[in-house]
PDB file of C-alpha atoms and ligand atoms in Angstrom:
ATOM      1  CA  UNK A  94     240.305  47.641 159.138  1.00 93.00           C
ATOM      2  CA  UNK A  95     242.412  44.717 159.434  1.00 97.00           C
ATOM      3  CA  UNK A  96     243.901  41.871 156.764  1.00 97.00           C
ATOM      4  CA  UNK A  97     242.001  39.520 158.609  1.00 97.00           C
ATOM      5  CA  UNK A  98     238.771  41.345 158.270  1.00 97.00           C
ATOM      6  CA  UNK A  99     239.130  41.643 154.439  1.00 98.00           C
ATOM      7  CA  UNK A 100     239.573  37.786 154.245  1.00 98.00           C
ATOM      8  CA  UNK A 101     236.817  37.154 155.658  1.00 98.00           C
ATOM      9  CA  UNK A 102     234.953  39.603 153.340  1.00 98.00           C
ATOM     10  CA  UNK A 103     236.326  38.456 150.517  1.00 98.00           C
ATOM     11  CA  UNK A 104     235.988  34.496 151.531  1.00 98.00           C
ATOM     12  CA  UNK A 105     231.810  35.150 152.413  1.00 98.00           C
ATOM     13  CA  UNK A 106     231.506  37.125 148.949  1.00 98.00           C
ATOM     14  CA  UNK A 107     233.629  33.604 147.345  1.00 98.00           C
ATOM     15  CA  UNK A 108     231.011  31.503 148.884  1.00 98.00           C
ATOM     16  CA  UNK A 109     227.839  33.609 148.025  1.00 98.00           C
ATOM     17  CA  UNK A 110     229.271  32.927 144.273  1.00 98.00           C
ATOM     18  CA  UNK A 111     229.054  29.287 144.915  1.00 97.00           C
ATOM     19  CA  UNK A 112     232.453  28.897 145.240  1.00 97.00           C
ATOM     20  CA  UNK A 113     232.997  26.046 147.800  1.00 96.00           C
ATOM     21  CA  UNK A 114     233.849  26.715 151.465  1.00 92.00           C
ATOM     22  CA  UNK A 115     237.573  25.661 151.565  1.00 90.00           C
ATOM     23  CA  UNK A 116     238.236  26.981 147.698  1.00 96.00           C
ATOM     24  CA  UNK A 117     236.876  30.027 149.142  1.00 98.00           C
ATOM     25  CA  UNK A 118     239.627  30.839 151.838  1.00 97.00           C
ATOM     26  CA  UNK A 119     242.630  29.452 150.009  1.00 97.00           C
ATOM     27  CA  UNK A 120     241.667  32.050 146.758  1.00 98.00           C
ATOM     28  CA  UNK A 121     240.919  34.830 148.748  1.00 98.00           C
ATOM     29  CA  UNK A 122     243.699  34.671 150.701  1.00 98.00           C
ATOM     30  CA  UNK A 123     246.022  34.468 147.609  1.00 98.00           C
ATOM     31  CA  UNK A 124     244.130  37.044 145.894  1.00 98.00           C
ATOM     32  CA  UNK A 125     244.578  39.594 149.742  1.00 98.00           C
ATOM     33  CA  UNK A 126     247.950  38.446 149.058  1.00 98.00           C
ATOM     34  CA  UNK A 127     248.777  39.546 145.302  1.00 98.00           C
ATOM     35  CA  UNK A 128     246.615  43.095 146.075  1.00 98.00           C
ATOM     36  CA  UNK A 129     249.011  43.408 149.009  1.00 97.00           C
ATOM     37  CA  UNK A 130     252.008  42.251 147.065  1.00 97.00           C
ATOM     38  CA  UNK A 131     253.122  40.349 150.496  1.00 97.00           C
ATOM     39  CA  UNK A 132     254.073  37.056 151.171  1.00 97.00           C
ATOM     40  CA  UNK A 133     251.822  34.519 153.863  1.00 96.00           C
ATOM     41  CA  UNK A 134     255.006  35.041 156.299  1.00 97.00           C
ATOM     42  CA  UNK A 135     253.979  39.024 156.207  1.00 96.00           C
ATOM     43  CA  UNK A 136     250.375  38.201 156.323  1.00 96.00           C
ATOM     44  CA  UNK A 137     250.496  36.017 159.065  1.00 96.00           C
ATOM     45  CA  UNK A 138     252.317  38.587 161.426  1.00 96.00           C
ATOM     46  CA  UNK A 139     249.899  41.623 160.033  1.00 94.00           C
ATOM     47  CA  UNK A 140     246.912  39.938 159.494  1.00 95.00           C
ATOM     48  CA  UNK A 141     245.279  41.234 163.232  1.00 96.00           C
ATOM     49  CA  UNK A 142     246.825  44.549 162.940  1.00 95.00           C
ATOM     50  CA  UNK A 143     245.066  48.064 162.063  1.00 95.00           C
ATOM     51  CA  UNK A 144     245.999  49.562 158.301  1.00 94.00           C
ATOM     52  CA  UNK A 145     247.327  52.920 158.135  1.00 93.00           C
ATOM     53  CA  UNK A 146     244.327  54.690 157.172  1.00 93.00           C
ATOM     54  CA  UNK A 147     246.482  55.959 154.664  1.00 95.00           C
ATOM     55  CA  UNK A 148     246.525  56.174 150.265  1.00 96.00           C
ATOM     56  CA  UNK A 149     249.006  53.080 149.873  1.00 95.00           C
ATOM     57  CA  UNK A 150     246.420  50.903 152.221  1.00 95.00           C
ATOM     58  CA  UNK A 151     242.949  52.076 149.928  1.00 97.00           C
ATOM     59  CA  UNK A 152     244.579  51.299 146.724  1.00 97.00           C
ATOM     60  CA  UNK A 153     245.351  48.097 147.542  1.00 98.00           C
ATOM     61  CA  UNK A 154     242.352  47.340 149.034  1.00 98.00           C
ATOM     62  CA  UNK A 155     240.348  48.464 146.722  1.00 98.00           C
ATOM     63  CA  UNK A 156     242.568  46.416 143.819  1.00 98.00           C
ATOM     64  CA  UNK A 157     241.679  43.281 146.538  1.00 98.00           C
ATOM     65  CA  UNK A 158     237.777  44.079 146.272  1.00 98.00           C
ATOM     66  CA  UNK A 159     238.357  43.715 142.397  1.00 98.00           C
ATOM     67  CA  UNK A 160     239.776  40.446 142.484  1.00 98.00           C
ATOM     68  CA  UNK A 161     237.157  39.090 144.706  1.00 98.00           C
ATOM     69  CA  UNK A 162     234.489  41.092 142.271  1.00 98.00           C
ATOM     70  CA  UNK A 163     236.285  38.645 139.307  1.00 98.00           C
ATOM     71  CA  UNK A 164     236.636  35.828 141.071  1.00 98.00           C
ATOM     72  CA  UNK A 165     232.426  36.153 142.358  1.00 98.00           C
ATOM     73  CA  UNK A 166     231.756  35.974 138.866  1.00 98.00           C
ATOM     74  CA  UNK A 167     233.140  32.456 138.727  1.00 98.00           C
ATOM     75  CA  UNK A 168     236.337  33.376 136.550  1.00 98.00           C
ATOM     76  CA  UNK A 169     239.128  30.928 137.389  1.00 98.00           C
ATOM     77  CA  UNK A 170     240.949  32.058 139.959  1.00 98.00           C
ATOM     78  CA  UNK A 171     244.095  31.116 137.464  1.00 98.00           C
ATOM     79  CA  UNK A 172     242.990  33.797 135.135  1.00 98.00           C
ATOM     80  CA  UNK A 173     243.133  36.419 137.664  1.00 98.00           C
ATOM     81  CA  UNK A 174     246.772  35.535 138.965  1.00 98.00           C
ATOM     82  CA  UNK A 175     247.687  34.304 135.736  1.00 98.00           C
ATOM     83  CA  UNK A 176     249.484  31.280 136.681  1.00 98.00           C
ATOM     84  CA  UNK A 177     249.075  27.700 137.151  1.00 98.00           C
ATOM     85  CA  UNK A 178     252.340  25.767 137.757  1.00 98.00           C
ATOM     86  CA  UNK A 179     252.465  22.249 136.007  1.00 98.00           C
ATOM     87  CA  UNK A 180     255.165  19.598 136.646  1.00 98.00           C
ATOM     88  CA  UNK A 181     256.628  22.246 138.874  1.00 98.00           C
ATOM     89  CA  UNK A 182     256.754  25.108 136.161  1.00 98.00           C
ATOM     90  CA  UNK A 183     254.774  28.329 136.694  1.00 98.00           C
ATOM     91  CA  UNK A 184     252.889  28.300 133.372  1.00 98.00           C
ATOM     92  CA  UNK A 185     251.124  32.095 131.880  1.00 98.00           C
ATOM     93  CA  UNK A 186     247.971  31.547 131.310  1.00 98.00           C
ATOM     94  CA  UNK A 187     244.825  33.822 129.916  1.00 98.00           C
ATOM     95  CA  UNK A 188     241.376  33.110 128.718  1.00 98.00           C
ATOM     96  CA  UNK A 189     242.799  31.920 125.301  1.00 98.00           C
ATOM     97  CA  UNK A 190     244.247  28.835 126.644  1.00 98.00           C
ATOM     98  CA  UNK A 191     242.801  25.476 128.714  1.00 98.00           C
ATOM     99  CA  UNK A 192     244.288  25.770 131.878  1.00 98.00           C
ATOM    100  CA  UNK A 193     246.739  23.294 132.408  1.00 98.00           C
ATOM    101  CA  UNK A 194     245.124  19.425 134.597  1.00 97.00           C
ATOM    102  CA  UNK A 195     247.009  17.792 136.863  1.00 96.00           C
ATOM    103  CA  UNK A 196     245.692  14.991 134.829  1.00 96.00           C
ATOM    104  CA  UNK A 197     248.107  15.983 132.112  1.00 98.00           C
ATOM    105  CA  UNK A 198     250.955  14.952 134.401  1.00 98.00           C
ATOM    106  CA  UNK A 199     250.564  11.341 133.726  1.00 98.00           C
ATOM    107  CA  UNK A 200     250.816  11.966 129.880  1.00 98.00           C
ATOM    108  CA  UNK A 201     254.315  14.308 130.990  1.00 98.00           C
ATOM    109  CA  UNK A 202     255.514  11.367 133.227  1.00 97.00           C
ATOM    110  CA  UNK A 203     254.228   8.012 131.043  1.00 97.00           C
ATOM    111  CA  UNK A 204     256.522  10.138 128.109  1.00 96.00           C
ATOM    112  CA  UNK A 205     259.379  11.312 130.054  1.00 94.00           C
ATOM    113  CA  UNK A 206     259.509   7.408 131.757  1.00 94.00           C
ATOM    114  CA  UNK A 207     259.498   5.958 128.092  1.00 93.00           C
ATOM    115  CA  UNK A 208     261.622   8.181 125.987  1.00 87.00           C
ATOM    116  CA  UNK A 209     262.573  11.418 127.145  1.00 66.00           C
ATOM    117  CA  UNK A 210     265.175   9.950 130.073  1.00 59.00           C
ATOM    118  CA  UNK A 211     266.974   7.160 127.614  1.00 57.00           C
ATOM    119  CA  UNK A 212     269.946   7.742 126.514  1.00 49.00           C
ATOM    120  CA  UNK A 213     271.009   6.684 123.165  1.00 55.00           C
ATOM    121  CA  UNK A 214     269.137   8.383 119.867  1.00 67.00           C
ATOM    122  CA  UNK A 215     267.945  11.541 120.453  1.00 75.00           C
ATOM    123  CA  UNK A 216     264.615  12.177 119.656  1.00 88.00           C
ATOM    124  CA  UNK A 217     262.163  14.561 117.958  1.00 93.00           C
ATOM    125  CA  UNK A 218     258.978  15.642 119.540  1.00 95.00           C
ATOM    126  CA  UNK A 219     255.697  17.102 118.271  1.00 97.00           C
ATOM    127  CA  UNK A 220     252.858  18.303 120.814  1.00 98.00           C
ATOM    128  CA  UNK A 221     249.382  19.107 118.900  1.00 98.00           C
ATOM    129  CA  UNK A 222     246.766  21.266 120.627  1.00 98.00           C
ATOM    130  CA  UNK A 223     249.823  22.306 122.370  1.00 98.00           C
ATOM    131  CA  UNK A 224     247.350  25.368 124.372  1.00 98.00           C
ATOM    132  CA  UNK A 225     249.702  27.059 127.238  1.00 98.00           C
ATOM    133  CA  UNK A 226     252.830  24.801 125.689  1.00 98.00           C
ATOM    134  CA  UNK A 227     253.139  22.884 129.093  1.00 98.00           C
ATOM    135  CA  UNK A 228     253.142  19.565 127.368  1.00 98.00           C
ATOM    136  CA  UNK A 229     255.434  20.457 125.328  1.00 98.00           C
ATOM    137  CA  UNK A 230     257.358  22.879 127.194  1.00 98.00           C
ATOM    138  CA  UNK A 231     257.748  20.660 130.463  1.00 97.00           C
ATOM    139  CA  UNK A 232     259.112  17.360 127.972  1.00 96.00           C
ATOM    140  CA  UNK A 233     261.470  19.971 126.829  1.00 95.00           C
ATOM    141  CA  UNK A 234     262.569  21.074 130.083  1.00 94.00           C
ATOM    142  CA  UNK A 235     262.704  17.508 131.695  1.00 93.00           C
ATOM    143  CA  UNK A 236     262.978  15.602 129.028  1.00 91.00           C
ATOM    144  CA  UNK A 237     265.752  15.079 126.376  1.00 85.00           C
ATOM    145  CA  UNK A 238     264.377  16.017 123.397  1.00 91.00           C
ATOM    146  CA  UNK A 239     266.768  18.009 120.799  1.00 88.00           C
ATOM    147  CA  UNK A 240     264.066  19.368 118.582  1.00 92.00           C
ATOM    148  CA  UNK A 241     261.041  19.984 119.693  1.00 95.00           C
ATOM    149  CA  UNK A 242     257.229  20.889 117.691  1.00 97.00           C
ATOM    150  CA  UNK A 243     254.104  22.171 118.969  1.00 98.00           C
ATOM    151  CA  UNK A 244     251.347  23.471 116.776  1.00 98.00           C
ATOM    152  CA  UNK A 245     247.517  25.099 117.932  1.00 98.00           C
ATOM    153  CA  UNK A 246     244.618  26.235 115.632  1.00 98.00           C
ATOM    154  CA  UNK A 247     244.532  28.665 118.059  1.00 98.00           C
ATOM    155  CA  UNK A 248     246.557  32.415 117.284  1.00 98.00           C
ATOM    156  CA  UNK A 249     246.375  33.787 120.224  1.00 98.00           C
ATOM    157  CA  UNK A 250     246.971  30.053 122.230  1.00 98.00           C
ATOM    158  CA  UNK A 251     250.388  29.711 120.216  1.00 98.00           C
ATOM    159  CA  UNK A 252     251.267  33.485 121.936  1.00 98.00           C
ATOM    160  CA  UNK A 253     250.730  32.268 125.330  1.00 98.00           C
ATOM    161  CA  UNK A 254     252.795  29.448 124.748  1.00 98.00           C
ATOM    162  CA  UNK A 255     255.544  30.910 123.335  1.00 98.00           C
ATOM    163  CA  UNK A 256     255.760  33.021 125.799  1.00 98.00           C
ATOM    164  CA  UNK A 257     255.937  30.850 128.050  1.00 98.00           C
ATOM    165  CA  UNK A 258     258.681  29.020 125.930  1.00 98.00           C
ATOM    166  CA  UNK A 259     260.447  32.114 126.182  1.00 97.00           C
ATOM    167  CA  UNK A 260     260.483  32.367 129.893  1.00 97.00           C
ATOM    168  CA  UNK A 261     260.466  28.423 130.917  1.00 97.00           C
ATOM    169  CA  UNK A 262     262.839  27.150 128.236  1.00 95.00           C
ATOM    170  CA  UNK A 263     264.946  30.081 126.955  1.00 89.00           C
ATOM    171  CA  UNK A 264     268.092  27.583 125.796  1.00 87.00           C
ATOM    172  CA  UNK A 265     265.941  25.599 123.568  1.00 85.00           C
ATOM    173  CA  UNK A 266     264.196  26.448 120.561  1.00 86.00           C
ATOM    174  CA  UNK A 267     260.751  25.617 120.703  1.00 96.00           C
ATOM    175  CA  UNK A 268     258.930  25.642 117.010  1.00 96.00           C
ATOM    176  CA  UNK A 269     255.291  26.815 117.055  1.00 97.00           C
ATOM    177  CA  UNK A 270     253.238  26.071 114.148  1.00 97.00           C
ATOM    178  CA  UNK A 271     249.614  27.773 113.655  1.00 97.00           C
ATOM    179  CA  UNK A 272     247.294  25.814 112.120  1.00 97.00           C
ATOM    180  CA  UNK A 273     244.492  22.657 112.795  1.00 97.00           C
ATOM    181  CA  UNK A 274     246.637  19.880 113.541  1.00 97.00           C
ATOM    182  CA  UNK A 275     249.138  17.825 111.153  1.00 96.00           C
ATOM    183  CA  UNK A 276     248.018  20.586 108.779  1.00 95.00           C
ATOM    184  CA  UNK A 277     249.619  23.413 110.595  1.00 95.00           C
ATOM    185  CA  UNK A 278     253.449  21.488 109.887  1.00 95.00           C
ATOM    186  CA  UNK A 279     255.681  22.350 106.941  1.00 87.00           C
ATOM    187  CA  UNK A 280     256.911  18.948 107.104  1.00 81.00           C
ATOM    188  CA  UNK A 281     258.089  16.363 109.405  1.00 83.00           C
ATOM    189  CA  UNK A 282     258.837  13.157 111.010  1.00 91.00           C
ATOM    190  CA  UNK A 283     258.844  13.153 114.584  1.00 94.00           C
ATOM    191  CA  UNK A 284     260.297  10.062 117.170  1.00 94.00           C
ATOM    192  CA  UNK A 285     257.369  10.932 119.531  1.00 95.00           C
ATOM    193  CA  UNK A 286     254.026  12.662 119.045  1.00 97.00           C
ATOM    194  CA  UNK A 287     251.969  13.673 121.901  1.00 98.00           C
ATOM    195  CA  UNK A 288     248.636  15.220 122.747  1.00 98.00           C
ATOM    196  CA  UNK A 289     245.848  16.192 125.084  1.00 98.00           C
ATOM    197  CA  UNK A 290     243.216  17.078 122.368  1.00 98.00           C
ATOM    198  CA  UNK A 291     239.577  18.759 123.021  1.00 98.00           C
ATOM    199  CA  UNK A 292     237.909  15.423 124.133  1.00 98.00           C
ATOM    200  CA  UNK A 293     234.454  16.241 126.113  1.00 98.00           C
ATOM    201  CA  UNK A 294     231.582  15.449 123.936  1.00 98.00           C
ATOM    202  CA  UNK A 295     229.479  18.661 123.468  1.00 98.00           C
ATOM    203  CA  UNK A 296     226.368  18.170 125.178  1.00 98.00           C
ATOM    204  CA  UNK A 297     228.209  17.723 128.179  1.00 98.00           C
ATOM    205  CA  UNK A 298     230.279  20.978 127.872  1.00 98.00           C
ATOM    206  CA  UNK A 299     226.860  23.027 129.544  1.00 97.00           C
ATOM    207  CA  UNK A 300     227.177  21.134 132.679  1.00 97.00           C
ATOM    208  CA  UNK A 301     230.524  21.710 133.938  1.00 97.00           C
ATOM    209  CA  UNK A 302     231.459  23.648 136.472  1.00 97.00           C
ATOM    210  CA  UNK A 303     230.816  27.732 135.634  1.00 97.00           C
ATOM    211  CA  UNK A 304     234.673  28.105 135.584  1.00 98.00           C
ATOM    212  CA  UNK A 305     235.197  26.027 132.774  1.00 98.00           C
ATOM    213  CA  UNK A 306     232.019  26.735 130.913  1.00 98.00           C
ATOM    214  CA  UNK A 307     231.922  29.713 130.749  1.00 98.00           C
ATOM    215  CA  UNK A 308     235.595  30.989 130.838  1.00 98.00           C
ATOM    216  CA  UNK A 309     237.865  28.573 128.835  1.00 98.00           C
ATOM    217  CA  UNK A 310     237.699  28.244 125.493  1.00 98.00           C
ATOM    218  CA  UNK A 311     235.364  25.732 124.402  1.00 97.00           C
ATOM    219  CA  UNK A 312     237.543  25.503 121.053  1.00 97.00           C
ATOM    220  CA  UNK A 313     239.915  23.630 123.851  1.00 98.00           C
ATOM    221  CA  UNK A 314     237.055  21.584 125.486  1.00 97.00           C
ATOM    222  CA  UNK A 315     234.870  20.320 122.888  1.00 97.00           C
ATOM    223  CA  UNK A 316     235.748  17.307 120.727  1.00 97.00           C
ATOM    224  CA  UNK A 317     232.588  17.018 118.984  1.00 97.00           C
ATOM    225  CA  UNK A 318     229.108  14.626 119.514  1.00 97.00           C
ATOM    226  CA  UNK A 319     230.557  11.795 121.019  1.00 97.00           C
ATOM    227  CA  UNK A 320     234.083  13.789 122.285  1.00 98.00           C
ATOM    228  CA  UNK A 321     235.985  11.392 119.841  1.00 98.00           C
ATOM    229  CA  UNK A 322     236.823  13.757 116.425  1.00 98.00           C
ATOM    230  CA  UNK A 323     240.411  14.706 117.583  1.00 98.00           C
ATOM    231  CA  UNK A 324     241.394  11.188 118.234  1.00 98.00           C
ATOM    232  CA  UNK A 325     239.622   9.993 114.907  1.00 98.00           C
ATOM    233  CA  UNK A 326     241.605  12.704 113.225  1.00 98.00           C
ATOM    234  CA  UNK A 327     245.408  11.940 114.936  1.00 97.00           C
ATOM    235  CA  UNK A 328     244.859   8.059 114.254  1.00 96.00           C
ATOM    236  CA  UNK A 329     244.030   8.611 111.004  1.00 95.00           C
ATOM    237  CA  UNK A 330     247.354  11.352 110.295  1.00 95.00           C
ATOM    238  CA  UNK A 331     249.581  10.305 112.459  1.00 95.00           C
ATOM    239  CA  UNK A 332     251.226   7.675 110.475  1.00 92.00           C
ATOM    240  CA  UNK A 333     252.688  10.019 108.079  1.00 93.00           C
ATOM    241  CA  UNK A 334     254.491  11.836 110.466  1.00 95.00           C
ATOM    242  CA  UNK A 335     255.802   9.167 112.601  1.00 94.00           C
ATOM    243  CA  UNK A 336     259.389   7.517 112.055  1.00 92.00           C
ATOM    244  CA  UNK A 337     259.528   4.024 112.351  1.00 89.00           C
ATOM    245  CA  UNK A 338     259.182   2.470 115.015  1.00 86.00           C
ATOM    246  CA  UNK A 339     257.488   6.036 116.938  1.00 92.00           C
ATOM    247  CA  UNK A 340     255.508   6.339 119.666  1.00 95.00           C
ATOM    248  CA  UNK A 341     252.298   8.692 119.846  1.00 97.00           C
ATOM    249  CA  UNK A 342     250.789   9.266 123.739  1.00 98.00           C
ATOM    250  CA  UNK A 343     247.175  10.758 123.787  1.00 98.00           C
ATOM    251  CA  UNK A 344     245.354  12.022 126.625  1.00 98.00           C
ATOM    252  CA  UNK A 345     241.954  10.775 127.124  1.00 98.00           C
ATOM    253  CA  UNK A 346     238.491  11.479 129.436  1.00 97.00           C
ATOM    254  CA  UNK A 347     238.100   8.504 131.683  1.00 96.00           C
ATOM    255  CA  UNK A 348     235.678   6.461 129.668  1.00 97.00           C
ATOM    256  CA  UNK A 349     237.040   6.724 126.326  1.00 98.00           C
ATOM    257  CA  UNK A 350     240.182   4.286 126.893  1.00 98.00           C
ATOM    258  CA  UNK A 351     238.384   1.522 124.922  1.00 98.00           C
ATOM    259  CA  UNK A 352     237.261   3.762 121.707  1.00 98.00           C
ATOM    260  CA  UNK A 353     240.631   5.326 121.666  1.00 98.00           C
ATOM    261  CA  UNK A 354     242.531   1.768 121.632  1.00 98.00           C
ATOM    262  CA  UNK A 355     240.330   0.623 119.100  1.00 97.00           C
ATOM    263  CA  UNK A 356     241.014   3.572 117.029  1.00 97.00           C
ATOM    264  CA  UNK A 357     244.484   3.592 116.999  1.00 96.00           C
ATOM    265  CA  UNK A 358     245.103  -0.533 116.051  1.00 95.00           C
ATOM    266  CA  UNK A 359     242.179   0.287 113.190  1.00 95.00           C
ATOM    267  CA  UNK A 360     244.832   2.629 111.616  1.00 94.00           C
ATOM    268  CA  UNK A 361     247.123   0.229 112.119  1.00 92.00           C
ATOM    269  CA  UNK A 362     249.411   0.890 115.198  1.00 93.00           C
ATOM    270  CA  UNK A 363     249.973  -1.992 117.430  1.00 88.00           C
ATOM    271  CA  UNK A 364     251.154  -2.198 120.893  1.00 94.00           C
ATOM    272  CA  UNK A 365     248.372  -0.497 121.620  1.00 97.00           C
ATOM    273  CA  UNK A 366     247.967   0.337 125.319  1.00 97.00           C
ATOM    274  CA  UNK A 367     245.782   2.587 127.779  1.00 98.00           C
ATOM    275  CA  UNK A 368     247.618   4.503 131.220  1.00 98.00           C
ATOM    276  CA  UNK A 369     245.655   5.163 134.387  1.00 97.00           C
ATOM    277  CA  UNK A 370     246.097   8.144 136.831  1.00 95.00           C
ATOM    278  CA  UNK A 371     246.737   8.479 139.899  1.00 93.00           C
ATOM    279  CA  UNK A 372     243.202   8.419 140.539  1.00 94.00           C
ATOM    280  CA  UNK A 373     243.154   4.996 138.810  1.00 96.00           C
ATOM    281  CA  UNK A 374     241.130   6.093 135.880  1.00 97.00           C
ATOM    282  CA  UNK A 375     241.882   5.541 132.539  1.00 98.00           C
ATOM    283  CA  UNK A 376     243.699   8.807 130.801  1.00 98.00           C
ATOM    284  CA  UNK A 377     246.176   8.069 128.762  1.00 98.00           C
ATOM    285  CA  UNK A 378     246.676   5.378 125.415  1.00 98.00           C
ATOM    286  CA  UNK A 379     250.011   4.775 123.891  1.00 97.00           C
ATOM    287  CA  UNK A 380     250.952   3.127 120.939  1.00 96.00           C
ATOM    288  CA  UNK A 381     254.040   2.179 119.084  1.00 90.00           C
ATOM    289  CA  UNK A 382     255.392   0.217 115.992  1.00 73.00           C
ATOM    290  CA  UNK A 383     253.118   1.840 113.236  1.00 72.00           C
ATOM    291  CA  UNK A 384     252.793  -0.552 110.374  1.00 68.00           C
ATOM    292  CA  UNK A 385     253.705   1.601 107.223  1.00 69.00           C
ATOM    293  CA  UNK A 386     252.554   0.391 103.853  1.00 63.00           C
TER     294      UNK A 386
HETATM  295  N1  LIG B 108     247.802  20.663 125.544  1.00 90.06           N
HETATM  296  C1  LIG B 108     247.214  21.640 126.416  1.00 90.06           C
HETATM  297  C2  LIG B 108     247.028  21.046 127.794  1.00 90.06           C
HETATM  298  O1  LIG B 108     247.191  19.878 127.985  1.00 90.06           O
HETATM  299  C3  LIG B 108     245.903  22.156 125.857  1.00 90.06           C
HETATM  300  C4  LIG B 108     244.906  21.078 125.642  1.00 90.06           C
HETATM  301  C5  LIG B 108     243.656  21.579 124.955  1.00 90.06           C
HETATM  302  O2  LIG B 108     243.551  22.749 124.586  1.00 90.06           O
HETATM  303  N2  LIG B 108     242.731  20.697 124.786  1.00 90.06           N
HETATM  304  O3  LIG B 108     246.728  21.716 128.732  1.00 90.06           O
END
């Protein structure tokens, strides 16, 4: 038996699942990889050569045919290994915890663009739904921000992302708050408030893809009938934790830019203003200057 023959074992078995043909090779290879604990140099020079037929060589192979057994079943394959990296950070991540979008970059950038690179006032932070932390835990890393919030309803989300505070951002002080938004906070008045809230509305949650359906937490996914509850909820709160003249950035699904905008100047923010992504579709609305009364 050679490397190259469990590849392609474990890349058919991918694509039996469904998986599709390119996804297939590229996450069997890196699950061959972590069973083998060797790096692509290694794999490339051993890849055509016989295994010693010995214990080492079954127990690894065997721990391969699990991963491939896991990842068949449509788990993502960022479960198995644990990791996704965002904004260049290796984030933790489990089944407790939305795995972090490249979408979410554009929120990280639009914020670190507009306040977290000025000099001047320092500023205070809050991330809500803060899942894995890598909003909040890449604007602390790359951003200047001397105090920075995150809160989850989720227990067992706030553990993933303070560990990954721990391991990402060990200098800084990171404060996780449990609890269902604003109402997790002792207190507060934050310079900046961010978030990528549950926004898919619910009847759409059973069509997606198997990985998300049925392996991330639909307490991360689902924002209600029309998708809209979270954002309803933050315009309506945010006020009272914003100092004057703050700035809130929300992530959005493509096609709620609009409702969002409207939203927000109903509550009374103004300089209201929606961010596309690099794919050029809508995904992000900003606001500033909220009109306390
Ligand atoms: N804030 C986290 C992220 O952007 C989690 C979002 C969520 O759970 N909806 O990945």
């Amino acid at each position: 038996m050679t490397l190259y023959q469990l590849l392609a074992e474990g890349t058919a078995a991918l694509k039996r699942s469904g998986i599709l043909e390119t996804d297939a090779e590229r996450d069997a290879r890196e699950l061959l990889l972590a069973a083998f604990e060797m790096d692509l140099a290694r794999f490339l020079l051993e890849r055509t050569r016989q295994m010693p037929e010995d214990e080492i060589s079954f127990r690894k192979t065997e721990k391969y045919r699990q991963l491939i057994a896991r990842r068949s079943e449509r788990r993502p394959q960022q479960q198995i290994l644990g990791c996704q990296e965002f904004m260049g950070l290796p984030f933790y991540v489990d089944e407790n915890v939305l795995i972090p979008r490249q979408d979410t970059e554009t929120l990280v950038e639009l914020v670190l663009a507009e306040q977290g690179r000025t000099a001047g006032k320092k500023k205070c932070l809050l991330d809500l739904c803060t899942g894995s932390g890598c909003i909040a835990i890449s604007l602390a890393v790359k951003g200047q921000f001397p105090s920075v919030a995150a809160t989850d309803i989720s227990a067992a989300a706030i553990a993933v992302a303070e560990r990954n505070a721990k391991t990402l951002v060990p200098a800084q002080k990171i404060r996780f708050y449990q609890g269902d938004l604003f109402a997790a906070l002792p207190e507060g008045c934050f310079d900046v408030i961010v978030s990528n809230p549950p926004y898919i509305p619910t009847a759409v949650i059973a069509g997606l893809e198997p990985e998300v359906r049925d392996f991330e937490p639909h307490q991360a996914l689902d924002g209600s009938a029309d998708g809209l509850a979270f954002y309803r909820r933050i315009a309506a709160e945010a006020g009272g934790y914003l100092a004057d003249g703050g700035s809130l950035y929300l992530e959005i699904g493509y096609d709620q830019g609009a409702a969002v905008a409207e939203l927000l100047r109903v509550a009374g923010f103004a300089n209201v203003r929606i961010h596309r992504d690099l794919a050029g579709h809508d995904r992000v609305v900003s606001a500033y200057g909220f009109a306390h009364s």
